[in-house]
Amino acid sequence: MKSTIKKTGIPKQIISDHGSDVKSGIEQFCKAFPGTTFVYDITHKAATLLKRELDADERWKCFIANAASTRKKVQQTTLAAIAPPNQRSKARY
């Protein structure tokens, strides 16, 4: 850490998804360097809000199921180039 700070200086801001794997380390860094702020990544924040909103919606569940089904049906056809993207269990919003 010290060698990196020598090269680049102390960061003004650290942007993160607040994942448990990095949150503690970033908080410790900000405590050691009070001029550095810890900011929640807007993409992850928006995904969290959307997930909370859409998870209980039956229409959303139906849409996801149809997208996955369509992808399987067209993957070996001339429509493969416009198939829906693979669905992931995280950050699909």
Coordinates of C-alpha atoms in Angstrom, one line a residue, residues 2 14 26 31 40 43 51 56 90 92:
K2 CA 2.7 2.5 0.9
I14 CA -12.7 4.8 -3.5
I26 CA -11.6 0.2 2.3
K31 CA -9.8 5.7 8.7
Y40 CA -21.1 3.2 -3.3
T43 CA -24.5 0.6 -10.9
K51 CA -33.7 -6.5 -7.5
A56 CA -41.6 -10.4 -6.1
K90 CA -26.0 -11.8 -9.7
R92 CA -28.8 -9.3 -14.0

